[in-house]
């Protein structure tokens, strides 16, 4: 919906404040760090100095990355038949040919305890996280003419730097494709250009009420009749 409002040049109804900018910027910094680390690990590490600590770090990196042939970071993917465009976080190709896709998600300690702590509400990743990664997965398979061997959500605790990896079933790619097919039919109405915003779907878009507070166009969702044909 935000993409629709921007593409139709609607005026921002809810400007972001400094607190929201700072929060979103934190996630961007974490993503950039992951990208730099991945690039650094597979590049010429250069002179790390002569200390035993640096030599140990070097040896560990070489050992951990020895089975990796290629890492691709922040690459654009498209599903043109449904007007879908996005950027995956990390694609890893092993020397043995397996291909794995990763999406990095940041959360604070409060959210972390309900996902991985003693107060777990649901062991499964949120559906919209799974569908987002599966959308990238479907596009990667189609564009690269390869089959993925695994998809993973990599959760990062912003308060403690602890990370957890959660696998997303490859079958979710079929669910993602079905979602975009339905969304295209409803939104485009066969015209090739959106006549109105994508529909709001219960427990999916948005999945949580708090998501709307970060949207610069949230008031438009209360008044969709301004987009009459």
mmCIF file of N, CA, C and O in Angstrom, residues 35-97:
data_model
loop_
_atom_site.group_PDB
_atom_site.id
_atom_site.type_symbol
_atom_site.label_atom_id
_atom_site.label_comp_id
_atom_site.label_asym_id
_atom_site.label_seq_id
_atom_site.Cartn_x
_atom_site.Cartn_y
_atom_site.Cartn_z
ATOM 1 N N UNK A 35 26.182 -7.200 5.572
ATOM 2 C CA UNK A 35 26.702 -7.192 4.212
ATOM 3 C C UNK A 35 28.215 -7.014 4.197
ATOM 4 O O UNK A 35 28.931 -7.702 3.459
ATOM 5 N N UNK A 36 28.709 -6.098 5.012
ATOM 6 C CA UNK A 36 30.146 -5.858 5.047
ATOM 7 C C UNK A 36 30.903 -7.072 5.574
ATOM 8 O O UNK A 36 31.981 -7.412 5.078
ATOM 9 N N UNK A 37 30.336 -7.724 6.582
ATOM 10 C CA UNK A 37 30.979 -8.922 7.135
ATOM 11 C C UNK A 37 31.064 -10.022 6.078
ATOM 12 O O UNK A 37 32.096 -10.672 5.905
ATOM 13 N N UNK A 38 29.951 -10.243 5.372
ATOM 14 C CA UNK A 38 29.932 -11.294 4.348
ATOM 15 C C UNK A 38 30.949 -11.006 3.256
ATOM 16 O O UNK A 38 31.687 -11.901 2.822
ATOM 17 N N UNK A 39 30.990 -9.758 2.808
ATOM 18 C CA UNK A 39 31.961 -9.392 1.767
ATOM 19 C C UNK A 39 33.388 -9.535 2.265
ATOM 20 O O UNK A 39 34.274 -9.981 1.536
ATOM 21 N N UNK A 40 33.622 -9.147 3.507
ATOM 22 C CA UNK A 40 34.972 -9.201 4.073
ATOM 23 C C UNK A 40 35.459 -10.638 4.207
ATOM 24 O O UNK A 40 36.607 -10.944 3.912
ATOM 25 N N UNK A 41 34.558 -11.530 4.645
ATOM 26 C CA UNK A 41 34.943 -12.925 4.868
ATOM 27 C C UNK A 41 35.358 -13.621 3.580
ATOM 28 O O UNK A 41 36.173 -14.543 3.608
ATOM 29 N N UNK A 42 34.801 -13.219 2.461
ATOM 30 C CA UNK A 42 35.106 -13.891 1.202
ATOM 31 C C UNK A 42 36.088 -13.110 0.333
ATOM 32 O O UNK A 42 36.359 -13.491 -0.794
ATOM 33 N N UNK A 43 36.588 -12.009 0.869
ATOM 34 C CA UNK A 43 37.557 -11.227 0.109
ATOM 35 C C UNK A 43 38.954 -11.552 0.588
ATOM 36 O O UNK A 43 39.171 -12.393 1.466
ATOM 37 N N UNK A 44 39.923 -10.860 0.019
ATOM 38 C CA UNK A 44 41.300 -10.983 0.477
ATOM 39 C C UNK A 44 41.398 -10.325 1.842
ATOM 40 O O UNK A 44 41.288 -9.112 1.976
ATOM 41 N N UNK A 45 41.598 -11.132 2.881
ATOM 42 C CA UNK A 45 41.574 -10.607 4.240
ATOM 43 C C UNK A 45 42.758 -9.699 4.531
ATOM 44 O O UNK A 45 42.737 -8.923 5.483
ATOM 45 N N UNK A 46 43.759 -9.785 3.744
ATOM 46 C CA UNK A 46 44.889 -8.883 3.910
ATOM 47 C C UNK A 46 45.680 -9.171 5.160
ATOM 48 O O UNK A 46 45.646 -10.261 5.738
ATOM 49 N N UNK A 47 46.400 -8.176 5.625
ATOM 50 C CA UNK A 47 47.269 -8.315 6.786
ATOM 51 C C UNK A 47 46.490 -8.047 8.058
ATOM 52 O O UNK A 47 46.094 -6.925 8.348
ATOM 53 N N UNK A 48 46.247 -9.098 8.831
ATOM 54 C CA UNK A 48 45.539 -8.947 10.097
ATOM 55 C C UNK A 48 46.495 -8.738 11.265
ATOM 56 O O UNK A 48 46.088 -8.666 12.407
ATOM 57 N N UNK A 49 47.749 -8.623 10.973
ATOM 58 C CA UNK A 49 48.709 -8.435 12.052
ATOM 59 C C UNK A 49 49.270 -9.758 12.522
ATOM 60 O O UNK A 49 48.807 -10.839 12.147
ATOM 61 N N UNK A 50 50.260 -9.692 13.370
ATOM 62 C CA UNK A 50 50.958 -10.907 13.764
ATOM 63 C C UNK A 50 50.531 -11.488 15.086
ATOM 64 O O UNK A 50 51.123 -12.471 15.541
ATOM 65 N N UNK A 51 49.525 -10.914 15.753
ATOM 66 C CA UNK A 51 49.138 -11.426 17.062
ATOM 67 C C UNK A 51 48.470 -12.790 16.937
ATOM 68 O O UNK A 51 47.888 -13.129 15.904
ATOM 69 N N UNK A 52 48.548 -13.560 18.003
ATOM 70 C CA UNK A 52 47.931 -14.885 18.001
ATOM 71 C C UNK A 52 46.415 -14.785 17.905
ATOM 72 O O UNK A 52 45.760 -15.656 17.318
ATOM 73 N N UNK A 53 45.836 -13.719 18.454
ATOM 74 C CA UNK A 53 44.385 -13.536 18.381
ATOM 75 C C UNK A 53 43.956 -13.328 16.937
ATOM 76 O O UNK A 53 43.008 -13.961 16.450
ATOM 77 N N UNK A 54 44.662 -12.443 16.223
ATOM 78 C CA UNK A 54 44.310 -12.191 14.830
ATOM 79 C C UNK A 54 44.497 -13.427 13.964
ATOM 80 O O UNK A 54 43.713 -13.695 13.053
ATOM 81 N N UNK A 55 45.551 -14.194 14.238
ATOM 82 C CA UNK A 55 45.781 -15.426 13.481
ATOM 83 C C UNK A 55 44.667 -16.438 13.731
ATOM 84 O O UNK A 55 44.235 -17.144 12.822
ATOM 85 N N UNK A 56 44.182 -16.485 14.980
ATOM 86 C CA UNK A 56 43.087 -17.394 15.317
ATOM 87 C C UNK A 56 41.801 -16.975 14.609
ATOM 88 O O UNK A 56 41.046 -17.809 14.102
ATOM 89 N N UNK A 57 41.552 -15.660 14.578
ATOM 90 C CA UNK A 57 40.379 -15.150 13.865
ATOM 91 C C UNK A 57 40.469 -15.511 12.391
ATOM 92 O O UNK A 57 39.499 -15.972 11.782
ATOM 93 N N UNK A 58 41.627 -15.310 11.805
ATOM 94 C CA UNK A 58 41.838 -15.615 10.383
ATOM 95 C C UNK A 58 41.570 -17.090 10.112
ATOM 96 O O UNK A 58 40.848 -17.443 9.172
ATOM 97 N N UNK A 59 42.122 -17.964 10.953
ATOM 98 C CA UNK A 59 41.951 -19.408 10.764
ATOM 99 C C UNK A 59 40.495 -19.812 10.877
ATOM 100 O O UNK A 59 39.997 -20.650 10.126
ATOM 101 N N UNK A 60 39.795 -19.201 11.832
ATOM 102 C CA UNK A 60 38.375 -19.531 12.032
ATOM 103 C C UNK A 60 37.550 -19.118 10.826
ATOM 104 O O UNK A 60 36.674 -19.873 10.363
ATOM 105 N N UNK A 61 37.804 -17.930 10.289
ATOM 106 C CA UNK A 61 37.066 -17.452 9.125
ATOM 107 C C UNK A 61 37.314 -18.357 7.922
ATOM 108 O O UNK A 61 36.382 -18.722 7.194
ATOM 109 N N UNK A 62 38.556 -18.722 7.705
ATOM 110 C CA UNK A 62 38.894 -19.606 6.584
ATOM 111 C C UNK A 62 38.162 -20.939 6.719
ATOM 112 O O UNK A 62 37.610 -21.475 5.754
ATOM 113 N N UNK A 63 38.119 -21.454 7.948
ATOM 114 C CA UNK A 63 37.458 -22.745 8.177
ATOM 115 C C UNK A 63 35.960 -22.647 7.938
ATOM 116 O O UNK A 63 35.359 -23.520 7.299
ATOM 117 N N UNK A 64 35.348 -21.583 8.439
ATOM 118 C CA UNK A 64 33.897 -21.441 8.341
ATOM 119 C C UNK A 64 33.436 -21.168 6.910
ATOM 120 O O UNK A 64 32.316 -21.510 6.540
ATOM 121 N N UNK A 65 34.281 -20.536 6.117
ATOM 122 C CA UNK A 65 33.872 -20.163 4.767
ATOM 123 C C UNK A 65 34.434 -21.075 3.689
ATOM 124 O O UNK A 65 34.202 -20.850 2.501
ATOM 125 N N UNK A 66 35.128 -22.127 4.087
ATOM 126 C CA UNK A 66 35.783 -22.986 3.101
ATOM 127 C C UNK A 66 34.795 -23.697 2.190
ATOM 128 O O UNK A 66 35.128 -24.024 1.043
ATOM 129 N N UNK A 67 33.587 -23.934 2.664
ATOM 130 C CA UNK A 67 32.608 -24.624 1.834
ATOM 131 C C UNK A 67 31.746 -23.691 1.010
ATOM 132 O O UNK A 67 30.857 -24.137 0.277
ATOM 133 N N UNK A 68 31.982 -22.370 1.121
ATOM 134 C CA UNK A 68 31.175 -21.385 0.407
ATOM 135 C C UNK A 68 31.870 -20.979 -0.883
ATOM 136 O O UNK A 68 33.042 -20.615 -0.890
ATOM 137 N N UNK A 69 31.129 -21.034 -1.968
ATOM 138 C CA UNK A 69 31.678 -20.627 -3.260
ATOM 139 C C UNK A 69 31.391 -19.160 -3.547
ATOM 140 O O UNK A 69 32.236 -18.444 -4.083
ATOM 141 N N UNK A 70 30.186 -18.687 -3.148
ATOM 142 C CA UNK A 70 29.795 -17.331 -3.506
ATOM 143 C C UNK A 70 28.736 -16.811 -2.541
ATOM 144 O O UNK A 70 27.851 -17.554 -2.127
ATOM 145 N N UNK A 71 28.850 -15.543 -2.170
ATOM 146 C CA UNK A 71 27.821 -14.869 -1.383
ATOM 147 C C UNK A 71 27.369 -13.642 -2.160
ATOM 148 O O UNK A 71 28.187 -12.810 -2.559
ATOM 149 N N UNK A 72 26.062 -13.538 -2.379
ATOM 150 C CA UNK A 72 25.503 -12.368 -3.058
ATOM 151 C C UNK A 72 24.643 -11.593 -2.065
ATOM 152 O O UNK A 72 23.833 -12.162 -1.348
ATOM 153 N N UNK A 73 24.844 -10.282 -2.030
ATOM 154 C CA UNK A 73 24.229 -9.429 -1.025
ATOM 155 C C UNK A 73 23.301 -8.404 -1.678
ATOM 156 O O UNK A 73 23.654 -7.773 -2.685
ATOM 157 N N UNK A 74 22.119 -8.237 -1.081
ATOM 158 C CA UNK A 74 21.200 -7.141 -1.451
ATOM 159 C C UNK A 74 21.017 -7.037 -2.963
ATOM 160 O O UNK A 74 21.288 -6.005 -3.585
ATOM 161 N N UNK A 75 20.531 -8.111 -3.553
ATOM 162 C CA UNK A 75 20.306 -8.137 -4.998
ATOM 163 C C UNK A 75 18.824 -7.955 -5.309
ATOM 164 O O UNK A 75 17.957 -8.487 -4.611
ATOM 165 N N UNK A 76 18.556 -7.225 -6.365
ATOM 166 C CA UNK A 76 17.171 -6.986 -6.770
ATOM 167 C C UNK A 76 16.588 -8.220 -7.455
ATOM 168 O O UNK A 76 17.268 -8.899 -8.225
ATOM 169 N N UNK A 77 15.333 -8.502 -7.159
ATOM 170 C CA UNK A 77 14.593 -9.569 -7.830
ATOM 171 C C UNK A 77 13.234 -9.025 -8.244
ATOM 172 O O UNK A 77 12.702 -8.102 -7.629
ATOM 173 N N UNK A 78 12.675 -9.607 -9.282
ATOM 174 C CA UNK A 78 11.371 -9.161 -9.794
ATOM 175 C C UNK A 78 10.498 -10.353 -10.166
ATOM 176 O O UNK A 78 11.001 -11.396 -10.588
ATOM 177 N N UNK A 79 9.204 -10.170 -10.003
ATOM 178 C CA UNK A 79 8.207 -11.087 -10.549
ATOM 179 C C UNK A 79 7.323 -10.221 -11.440
ATOM 180 O O UNK A 79 6.282 -9.708 -11.012
ATOM 181 N N UNK A 80 7.734 -9.974 -12.686
ATOM 182 C CA UNK A 80 7.084 -8.961 -13.531
ATOM 183 C C UNK A 80 5.619 -9.234 -13.813
ATOM 184 O O UNK A 80 4.836 -8.293 -13.990
ATOM 185 N N UNK A 81 5.246 -10.513 -13.872
ATOM 186 C CA UNK A 81 3.840 -10.801 -14.204
ATOM 187 C C UNK A 81 2.873 -10.329 -13.124
ATOM 188 O O UNK A 81 1.678 -10.181 -13.374
ATOM 189 N N UNK A 82 3.388 -10.065 -11.923
ATOM 190 C CA UNK A 82 2.538 -9.566 -10.839
ATOM 191 C C UNK A 82 2.989 -8.201 -10.320
ATOM 192 O O UNK A 82 2.512 -7.733 -9.289
ATOM 193 N N UNK A 83 3.916 -7.578 -11.038
ATOM 194 C CA UNK A 83 4.368 -6.254 -10.643
ATOM 195 C C UNK A 83 5.109 -6.228 -9.320
ATOM 196 O O UNK A 83 5.027 -5.243 -8.576
ATOM 197 N N UNK A 84 5.859 -7.295 -9.011
ATOM 198 C CA UNK A 84 6.542 -7.416 -7.722
ATOM 199 C C UNK A 84 8.033 -7.139 -7.902
ATOM 200 O O UNK A 84 8.669 -7.653 -8.837
ATOM 201 N N UNK A 85 8.574 -6.326 -6.998
ATOM 202 C CA UNK A 85 9.998 -5.995 -7.012
ATOM 203 C C UNK A 85 10.494 -5.936 -5.572
ATOM 204 O O UNK A 85 9.811 -5.413 -4.689
ATOM 205 N N UNK A 86 11.680 -6.515 -5.323
ATOM 206 C CA UNK A 86 12.226 -6.487 -3.975
ATOM 207 C C UNK A 86 13.718 -6.758 -3.984
ATOM 208 O O UNK A 86 14.326 -6.921 -5.055
ATOM 209 N N UNK A 87 14.313 -6.807 -2.790
ATOM 210 C CA UNK A 87 15.746 -7.042 -2.645
ATOM 211 C C UNK A 87 15.970 -8.090 -1.549
ATOM 212 O O UNK A 87 15.581 -7.860 -0.398
ATOM 213 N N UNK A 88 16.561 -9.220 -1.917
ATOM 214 C CA UNK A 88 16.877 -10.194 -0.882
ATOM 215 C C UNK A 88 18.125 -9.758 -0.141
ATOM 216 O O UNK A 88 18.948 -8.980 -0.648
ATOM 217 N N UNK A 89 18.320 -10.285 1.076
ATOM 218 C CA UNK A 89 19.465 -9.886 1.895
ATOM 219 C C UNK A 89 20.732 -10.669 1.534
ATOM 220 O O UNK A 89 21.751 -10.085 1.194
ATOM 221 N N UNK A 90 20.657 -12.002 1.630
ATOM 222 C CA UNK A 90 21.854 -12.815 1.442
ATOM 223 C C UNK A 90 21.511 -14.094 0.684
ATOM 224 O O UNK A 90 20.584 -14.813 1.058
ATOM 225 N N UNK A 91 22.270 -14.374 -0.365
ATOM 226 C CA UNK A 91 22.164 -15.636 -1.101
ATOM 227 C C UNK A 91 23.530 -16.312 -1.057
ATOM 228 O O UNK A 91 24.534 -15.708 -1.438
ATOM 229 N N UNK A 92 23.556 -17.547 -0.575
ATOM 230 C CA UNK A 92 24.808 -18.273 -0.402
ATOM 231 C C UNK A 92 24.820 -19.489 -1.321
ATOM 232 O O UNK A 92 23.896 -20.312 -1.285
ATOM 233 N N UNK A 93 25.860 -19.587 -2.147
ATOM 234 C CA UNK A 93 26.057 -20.755 -3.012
ATOM 235 C C UNK A 93 27.261 -21.535 -2.498
ATOM 236 O O UNK A 93 28.352 -20.970 -2.357
ATOM 237 N N UNK A 94 27.064 -22.805 -2.209
ATOM 238 C CA UNK A 94 28.126 -23.636 -1.674
ATOM 239 C C UNK A 94 28.980 -24.214 -2.805
ATOM 240 O O UNK A 94 28.552 -24.273 -3.964
ATOM 241 N N UNK A 95 30.182 -24.659 -2.453
ATOM 242 C CA UNK A 95 31.066 -25.265 -3.455
ATOM 243 C C UNK A 95 30.480 -26.553 -4.012
ATOM 244 O O UNK A 95 30.821 -26.977 -5.118
ATOM 245 N N UNK A 96 29.573 -27.172 -3.243
ATOM 246 C CA UNK A 96 28.930 -28.404 -3.691
ATOM 247 C C UNK A 96 27.656 -28.147 -4.493
ATOM 248 O O UNK A 96 26.984 -29.088 -4.919
ATOM 249 N N UNK A 97 27.302 -26.860 -4.661
ATOM 250 C CA UNK A 97 26.184 -26.515 -5.524
ATOM 251 C C UNK A 97 24.906 -26.118 -4.823
ATOM 252 O O UNK A 97 23.994 -25.576 -5.464
#
